[in-house]
mmCIF file of C-alpha atoms in Angstrom:
data_model
loop_
_atom_site.group_PDB
_atom_site.id
_atom_site.type_symbol
_atom_site.label_atom_id
_atom_site.label_comp_id
_atom_site.label_asym_id
_atom_site.label_seq_id
_atom_site.Cartn_x
_atom_site.Cartn_y
_atom_site.Cartn_z
ATOM 1 C CA MET A 1 73.160 -95.273 -25.866
ATOM 2 C CA GLY A 2 74.148 -91.713 -25.272
ATOM 3 C CA ASP A 3 74.119 -89.189 -21.983
ATOM 4 C CA PRO A 4 71.898 -90.975 -19.438
ATOM 5 C CA ARG A 5 70.821 -87.258 -17.975
ATOM 6 C CA TRP A 6 69.303 -86.691 -21.294
ATOM 7 C CA ALA A 7 67.327 -90.116 -21.430
ATOM 8 C CA HIS A 8 66.093 -89.236 -18.046
ATOM 9 C CA ARG A 9 65.091 -85.839 -18.964
ATOM 10 C CA ARG A 10 63.357 -87.071 -22.233
ATOM 11 C CA SER A 11 61.131 -89.854 -20.083
ATOM 12 C CA ARG A 12 60.162 -86.746 -17.731
ATOM 13 C CA LEU A 13 58.892 -84.599 -20.709
ATOM 14 C CA TRP A 14 56.926 -87.608 -22.593
ATOM 15 C CA ARG A 15 55.469 -88.593 -18.964
ATOM 16 C CA PHE A 16 54.328 -84.795 -18.645
ATOM 17 C CA SER A 17 52.946 -84.564 -21.898
ATOM 18 C CA ASP A 18 50.727 -87.540 -21.401
ATOM 19 C CA GLN A 19 49.259 -86.043 -18.698
ATOM 20 C CA ILE A 20 48.402 -82.878 -20.408
ATOM 21 C CA GLY A 21 47.155 -84.717 -22.779
ATOM 22 C CA VAL A 22 44.639 -86.907 -20.378
ATOM 23 C CA GLY A 23 44.008 -83.813 -18.621
ATOM 24 C CA LYS A 24 42.422 -82.120 -21.900
ATOM 25 C CA SER A 25 40.724 -85.363 -22.977
ATOM 26 C CA GLN A 26 39.039 -85.529 -19.471
ATOM 27 C CA GLN A 27 37.983 -81.688 -19.626
ATOM 28 C CA LYS A 28 36.530 -82.424 -23.226
ATOM 29 C CA GLU A 29 34.634 -85.227 -21.995
ATOM 30 C CA THR A 30 33.113 -82.989 -18.488
ATOM 31 C CA ARG A 31 31.886 -80.697 -21.015
ATOM 32 C CA LEU A 32 30.180 -82.950 -23.351
ATOM 33 C CA ARG A 33 28.403 -84.728 -20.196
ATOM 34 C CA SER A 34 27.156 -81.318 -18.544
ATOM 35 C CA ARG A 35 25.822 -80.221 -21.864
ATOM 36 C CA GLU A 36 23.625 -83.730 -22.102
ATOM 37 C CA ILE A 37 22.586 -83.460 -18.782
ATOM 38 C CA ALA A 38 21.293 -79.490 -19.552
ATOM 39 C CA SER A 39 19.646 -80.426 -22.599
ATOM 40 C CA ALA A 40 17.860 -83.634 -20.983
ATOM 41 C CA CYS A 41 16.953 -81.563 -17.657
ATOM 42 C CA PRO A 42 14.010 -79.228 -17.390
ATOM 43 C CA PRO A 43 14.612 -75.561 -16.772
ATOM 44 C CA SER A 44 13.012 -75.535 -13.474
ATOM 45 C CA LEU A 45 15.367 -77.554 -11.753
ATOM 46 C CA PRO A 46 17.100 -76.032 -9.033
ATOM 47 C CA PHE A 47 20.664 -76.655 -9.978
ATOM 48 C CA LEU A 48 20.916 -75.631 -13.378
ATOM 49 C CA PRO A 49 22.688 -72.223 -13.574
ATOM 50 C CA THR A 50 20.215 -69.124 -13.500
ATOM 51 C CA PRO A 51 21.234 -65.704 -15.679
ATOM 52 C CA PRO A 52 22.213 -63.077 -13.198
ATOM 53 C CA ARG A 53 19.825 -60.174 -12.153
ATOM 54 C CA ARG A 54 20.352 -56.602 -12.927
ATOM 55 C CA ARG A 55 21.153 -54.709 -10.058
ATOM 56 C CA GLY A 56 18.549 -52.235 -9.092
ATOM 57 C CA ARG A 57 14.690 -52.056 -9.692
ATOM 58 C CA PRO A 58 13.019 -53.471 -12.763
ATOM 59 C CA GLU A 59 12.051 -51.197 -15.381
ATOM 60 C CA THR A 60 8.454 -52.515 -14.896
ATOM 61 C CA GLU A 61 8.323 -51.501 -11.089
ATOM 62 C CA GLN A 62 9.783 -48.055 -11.481
ATOM 63 C CA PRO A 63 6.546 -46.145 -12.549
ATOM 64 C CA HIS A 64 4.751 -48.141 -9.686
ATOM 65 C CA ARG A 65 6.965 -46.871 -7.117
ATOM 66 C CA GLU A 66 7.077 -43.498 -8.574
ATOM 67 C CA GLY A 67 3.279 -43.219 -8.682
ATOM 68 C CA GLU A 68 3.573 -44.219 -4.881
ATOM 69 C CA GLU A 69 6.183 -41.873 -3.930
ATOM 70 C CA GLN A 70 4.113 -38.972 -5.404
ATOM 71 C CA ARG A 71 1.046 -40.024 -3.756
ATOM 72 C CA ASN A 72 2.847 -40.116 -0.500
ATOM 73 C CA ARG A 73 3.951 -36.675 -0.948
ATOM 74 C CA GLU A 74 0.483 -35.367 -1.917
ATOM 75 C CA ARG A 75 -1.329 -36.936 1.622
ATOM 76 C CA LYS A 76 1.598 -35.394 3.369
ATOM 77 C CA MET A 77 1.082 -32.051 1.880
ATOM 78 C CA SER A 78 -2.985 -32.449 2.454
ATOM 79 C CA SER A 79 -2.176 -33.513 5.952
ATOM 80 C CA ALA A 80 -0.210 -30.472 6.579
ATOM 81 C CA PHE A 81 -2.510 -28.148 4.952
ATOM 82 C CA SER A 82 -5.960 -27.434 4.192
ATOM 83 C CA GLY A 83 -7.872 -25.051 1.833
ATOM 84 C CA ASP A 84 -6.733 -22.738 -0.846
ATOM 85 C CA GLU A 85 -2.957 -22.769 -1.076
ATOM 86 C CA THR A 86 -3.178 -18.919 -2.422
ATOM 87 C CA ALA A 87 -5.278 -17.774 0.269
ATOM 88 C CA PRO A 88 -2.761 -17.377 3.281
ATOM 89 C CA PHE A 89 -0.658 -14.856 0.950
ATOM 90 C CA PHE A 90 -4.141 -12.392 0.740
ATOM 91 C CA GLY A 91 -3.941 -12.733 4.745
ATOM 92 C CA PHE A 92 -0.483 -12.183 5.214
ATOM 93 C CA LEU A 93 -0.583 -9.226 3.072
ATOM 94 C CA GLY A 94 -3.490 -7.907 4.963
ATOM 95 C CA ALA A 95 -1.226 -8.055 8.559
ATOM 96 C CA ALA A 96 1.595 -6.397 6.756
ATOM 97 C CA ALA A 97 -0.859 -3.246 5.220
ATOM 98 C CA ALA A 98 -2.233 -2.794 8.543
ATOM 99 C CA LEU A 99 0.397 -2.167 10.246
ATOM 100 C CA VAL A 100 2.967 -0.553 7.407
ATOM 101 C CA PHE A 101 0.114 2.054 6.522
ATOM 102 C CA SER A 102 -0.828 2.590 10.408
ATOM 103 C CA CYS A 103 2.850 3.101 11.127
ATOM 104 C CA MET A 104 3.368 5.509 8.276
ATOM 105 C CA GLY A 105 0.441 7.651 9.381
ATOM 106 C CA ALA A 106 1.696 7.644 12.848
ATOM 107 C CA ALA A 107 5.597 8.363 11.670
ATOM 108 C CA TYR A 108 4.083 11.207 9.482
ATOM 109 C CA GLY A 109 2.046 13.136 12.525
ATOM 110 C CA THR A 110 5.082 12.775 14.720
ATOM 111 C CA ALA A 111 7.298 14.357 12.473
ATOM 112 C CA LYS A 112 5.277 17.099 11.370
ATOM 113 C CA SER A 113 3.684 17.926 14.830
ATOM 114 C CA GLY A 114 7.640 17.541 16.522
ATOM 115 C CA VAL A 115 8.855 19.979 13.986
ATOM 116 C CA GLY A 116 6.492 22.635 15.092
ATOM 117 C CA VAL A 117 6.917 22.147 18.919
ATOM 118 C CA ALA A 118 10.756 22.402 18.436
ATOM 119 C CA SER A 119 9.844 25.747 16.593
ATOM 120 C CA MET A 120 7.773 26.862 18.972
ATOM 121 C CA GLY A 121 10.006 25.982 21.621
ATOM 122 C CA VAL A 122 12.382 28.085 20.811
ATOM 123 C CA MET A 123 10.529 31.184 21.797
ATOM 124 C CA ARG A 124 7.669 29.754 24.832
ATOM 125 C CA PRO A 125 9.574 27.006 26.048
ATOM 126 C CA GLU A 126 7.491 26.769 28.739
ATOM 127 C CA LEU A 127 4.915 25.666 26.454
ATOM 128 C CA VAL A 128 6.269 22.525 25.151
ATOM 129 C CA MET A 129 5.062 20.048 27.395
ATOM 130 C CA LYS A 130 1.299 21.518 26.930
ATOM 131 C CA SER A 131 1.725 21.600 22.898
ATOM 132 C CA ILE A 132 3.174 17.698 23.027
ATOM 133 C CA VAL A 133 -0.450 16.107 23.125
ATOM 134 C CA PRO A 134 -0.339 16.176 18.611
ATOM 135 C CA VAL A 135 2.428 13.695 19.266
ATOM 136 C CA VAL A 136 1.219 11.347 21.524
ATOM 137 C CA MET A 137 -1.853 11.155 19.502
ATOM 138 C CA ALA A 138 0.163 10.627 16.485
ATOM 139 C CA GLY A 139 1.978 7.427 18.333
ATOM 140 C CA VAL A 140 -1.408 5.969 19.068
ATOM 141 C CA LEU A 141 -2.059 5.224 15.300
ATOM 142 C CA GLY A 142 0.664 2.330 15.368
ATOM 143 C CA ILE A 143 -0.836 0.704 18.232
ATOM 144 C CA TYR A 144 -4.181 0.327 15.995
ATOM 145 C CA GLY A 145 -2.362 -1.347 13.153
ATOM 146 C CA LEU A 146 -0.173 -3.328 15.488
ATOM 147 C CA ILE A 147 -3.834 -4.560 17.211
ATOM 148 C CA ILE A 148 -5.463 -5.521 13.629
ATOM 149 C CA ALA A 149 -2.002 -7.400 12.406
ATOM 150 C CA VAL A 150 -1.970 -9.492 15.507
ATOM 151 C CA ILE A 151 -5.853 -10.551 14.775
ATOM 152 C CA ILE A 152 -4.904 -11.328 11.288
ATOM 153 C CA SER A 153 -1.877 -13.294 11.947
ATOM 154 C CA THR A 154 -3.317 -15.559 14.530
ATOM 155 C CA GLY A 155 -6.054 -16.530 12.529
ATOM 156 C CA ILE A 156 -4.000 -17.970 9.480
ATOM 157 C CA ASN A 157 -3.182 -21.337 10.675
ATOM 158 C CA PRO A 158 -4.288 -23.882 7.971
ATOM 159 C CA LYS A 159 -3.133 -26.892 9.905
ATOM 160 C CA ALA A 160 -5.773 -26.244 12.680
ATOM 161 C CA LYS A 161 -8.752 -24.786 10.168
ATOM 162 C CA PRO A 162 -8.946 -24.627 6.470
ATOM 163 C CA TYR A 163 -8.119 -21.256 5.349
ATOM 164 C CA TYR A 164 -10.240 -20.430 1.854
ATOM 165 C CA LEU A 165 -9.954 -17.365 -0.392
ATOM 166 C CA PHE A 166 -12.823 -15.876 1.328
ATOM 167 C CA ASP A 167 -10.855 -15.909 4.980
ATOM 168 C CA GLY A 168 -7.938 -14.348 2.625
ATOM 169 C CA TYR A 169 -9.730 -11.814 1.241
ATOM 170 C CA ALA A 170 -11.572 -10.859 4.568
ATOM 171 C CA HIS A 171 -7.990 -10.678 6.337
ATOM 172 C CA LEU A 172 -6.987 -8.285 3.333
ATOM 173 C CA SER A 173 -9.723 -5.765 3.764
ATOM 174 C CA SER A 174 -9.395 -5.446 7.308
ATOM 175 C CA GLY A 175 -5.675 -4.606 6.992
ATOM 176 C CA LEU A 176 -6.298 -1.933 4.493
ATOM 177 C CA ALA A 177 -9.167 -0.553 6.327
ATOM 178 C CA CYS A 178 -7.299 -0.104 9.423
ATOM 179 C CA GLY A 179 -4.008 0.769 8.023
ATOM 180 C CA LEU A 180 -5.198 3.468 5.454
ATOM 181 C CA ALA A 181 -7.453 4.927 7.909
ATOM 182 C CA GLY A 182 -4.769 5.194 10.235
ATOM 183 C CA LEU A 183 -2.687 6.917 7.470
ATOM 184 C CA ALA A 184 -5.009 9.540 6.838
ATOM 185 C CA ALA A 185 -5.512 10.346 10.359
ATOM 186 C CA GLY A 186 -1.970 10.697 10.908
ATOM 187 C CA MET A 187 -1.525 13.052 7.695
ATOM 188 C CA ALA A 188 -3.991 15.256 9.699
ATOM 189 C CA ILE A 189 -2.806 15.011 12.854
ATOM 190 C CA GLY A 190 0.727 16.030 11.545
ATOM 191 C CA ILE A 191 -0.792 19.090 9.697
ATOM 192 C CA VAL A 192 -3.235 20.214 12.568
ATOM 193 C CA GLY A 193 -0.680 19.946 15.225
ATOM 194 C CA ASP A 194 1.971 21.553 13.154
ATOM 195 C CA ALA A 195 -0.026 24.771 12.824
ATOM 196 C CA GLY A 196 -1.708 24.292 16.210
ATOM 197 C CA VAL A 197 1.069 24.612 18.272
ATOM 198 C CA ARG A 198 2.294 27.742 16.347
ATOM 199 C CA ALA A 199 -0.630 29.394 17.061
ATOM 200 C CA ASN A 200 -1.284 28.318 20.535
ATOM 201 C CA ALA A 201 2.201 29.925 21.228
ATOM 202 C CA GLN A 202 0.499 33.431 19.978
ATOM 203 C CA GLN A 203 -3.008 32.979 21.554
ATOM 204 C CA PRO A 204 -3.286 30.393 24.186
ATOM 205 C CA LYS A 205 -7.185 30.468 23.679
ATOM 206 C CA LEU A 206 -6.754 28.223 20.776
ATOM 207 C CA PHE A 207 -5.854 25.121 22.644
ATOM 208 C CA VAL A 208 -9.255 23.799 23.172
ATOM 209 C CA GLY A 209 -9.982 24.263 19.907
ATOM 210 C CA MET A 210 -7.176 22.449 18.551
ATOM 211 C CA ILE A 211 -7.569 19.623 21.206
ATOM 212 C CA LEU A 212 -11.008 19.011 19.266
ATOM 213 C CA ILE A 213 -9.819 19.137 15.788
ATOM 214 C CA LEU A 214 -7.042 16.467 16.708
ATOM 215 C CA ILE A 215 -9.496 14.159 18.680
ATOM 216 C CA PHE A 216 -11.886 13.994 15.239
ATOM 217 C CA ALA A 217 -8.740 13.442 13.050
ATOM 218 C CA GLU A 218 -8.009 10.519 15.829
ATOM 219 C CA ALA A 219 -11.497 9.131 15.230
ATOM 220 C CA LEU A 220 -10.625 8.546 11.480
ATOM 221 C CA ALA A 221 -8.373 6.015 12.401
ATOM 222 C CA LEU A 222 -10.792 4.565 15.166
ATOM 223 C CA TYR A 223 -13.253 3.957 12.688
ATOM 224 C CA GLY A 224 -10.586 2.218 11.008
ATOM 225 C CA LEU A 225 -9.880 -0.013 13.414
ATOM 226 C CA ILE A 226 -13.494 -0.967 14.280
ATOM 227 C CA VAL A 227 -14.122 -1.875 10.572
ATOM 228 C CA GLY A 228 -11.182 -4.084 10.766
ATOM 229 C CA ILE A 229 -11.948 -6.037 13.606
ATOM 230 C CA ILE A 230 -15.329 -6.580 12.076
ATOM 231 C CA LEU A 231 -14.068 -7.664 8.614
ATOM 232 C CA SER A 232 -11.464 -10.090 10.436
ATOM 233 C CA SER A 233 -14.167 -11.618 12.470
ATOM 234 C CA ARG A 234 -15.872 -12.564 9.088
ATOM 235 C CA ALA A 235 -13.033 -14.774 8.163
ATOM 236 C CA GLY A 236 -13.714 -18.563 9.166
ATOM 237 C CA GLN A 237 -17.556 -18.128 7.642
ATOM 238 C CA SER A 238 -17.200 -19.121 4.157
ATOM 239 C CA ARG A 239 -18.295 -22.542 4.626
ATOM 240 C CA ALA A 240 -20.213 -24.252 7.167
ATOM 241 C CA ASP A 241 -18.167 -26.830 9.202
#
C-alpha cells in the first residue's frame, strides 16, 4: 500500500491541480463572454470601457486659448495706455533737457562769477557782498528750468488723456528752448560777472553798468522760459476730443 502520508499528500496535490484547472477554464469563459457582449452592444452604452483622455488641453484648443490670452493682454495694454507709445519718450526728454541745460548754465555762471569774487575779495573784502549779484542771478537760471520740467512732467499722463507724437514734440521743443536759453544766459552772466567784479574793485563807478549787462543777460533765459511755457501749452491740441 505504501506510506499513508505520501498518499495523503498525493490526494491534496490532485485536488489543488483540479482547482487550478477549473479556475483557468472559468477565466477563459468569462473572457469569451465579455468579448461577445462587447461586440454585440453598441459603442454608446455607458458600461463599456472608454479610452483614457490625455492630460492637459487638447491640441485643437491651444491656439484658441492662446489667441484669447493675447487679446486679453492687448486689451489691458490699451486700457492702461492711450496714444502713441513712443511719444512720452520725447516728452520726458524735453523735461530732462530743460532742467539739465538750465542747471549747466547756472553752474557755469556761478563758478565763473565766484572765481572773480574770490580773487577780488583778497584785496577789497568790503565789496564781496556787493559783488555777489552775478552769483545770485546765475542761480536763478536753474529755477527756470525747474519750472518748465515740472510743467512738462505733469502734462504727460497717457492713462488720463491720450498722448500723441505732436504732444511729445511740443514738450521736447519747450524743454530745449528753455534749457538752451538758460545755458547761453549762464555763460554770459559768468563771463560778465567775472570781469565786472574785478573792474568794480578798481573803479566803483562801473557797478551800475555791470548790473545792466547782467540784467540783459538774464533776460535771455527769461525769453526761453516764456517760449517754453507757450510751447508746452500747445500740447494736447493735436486732435479734437
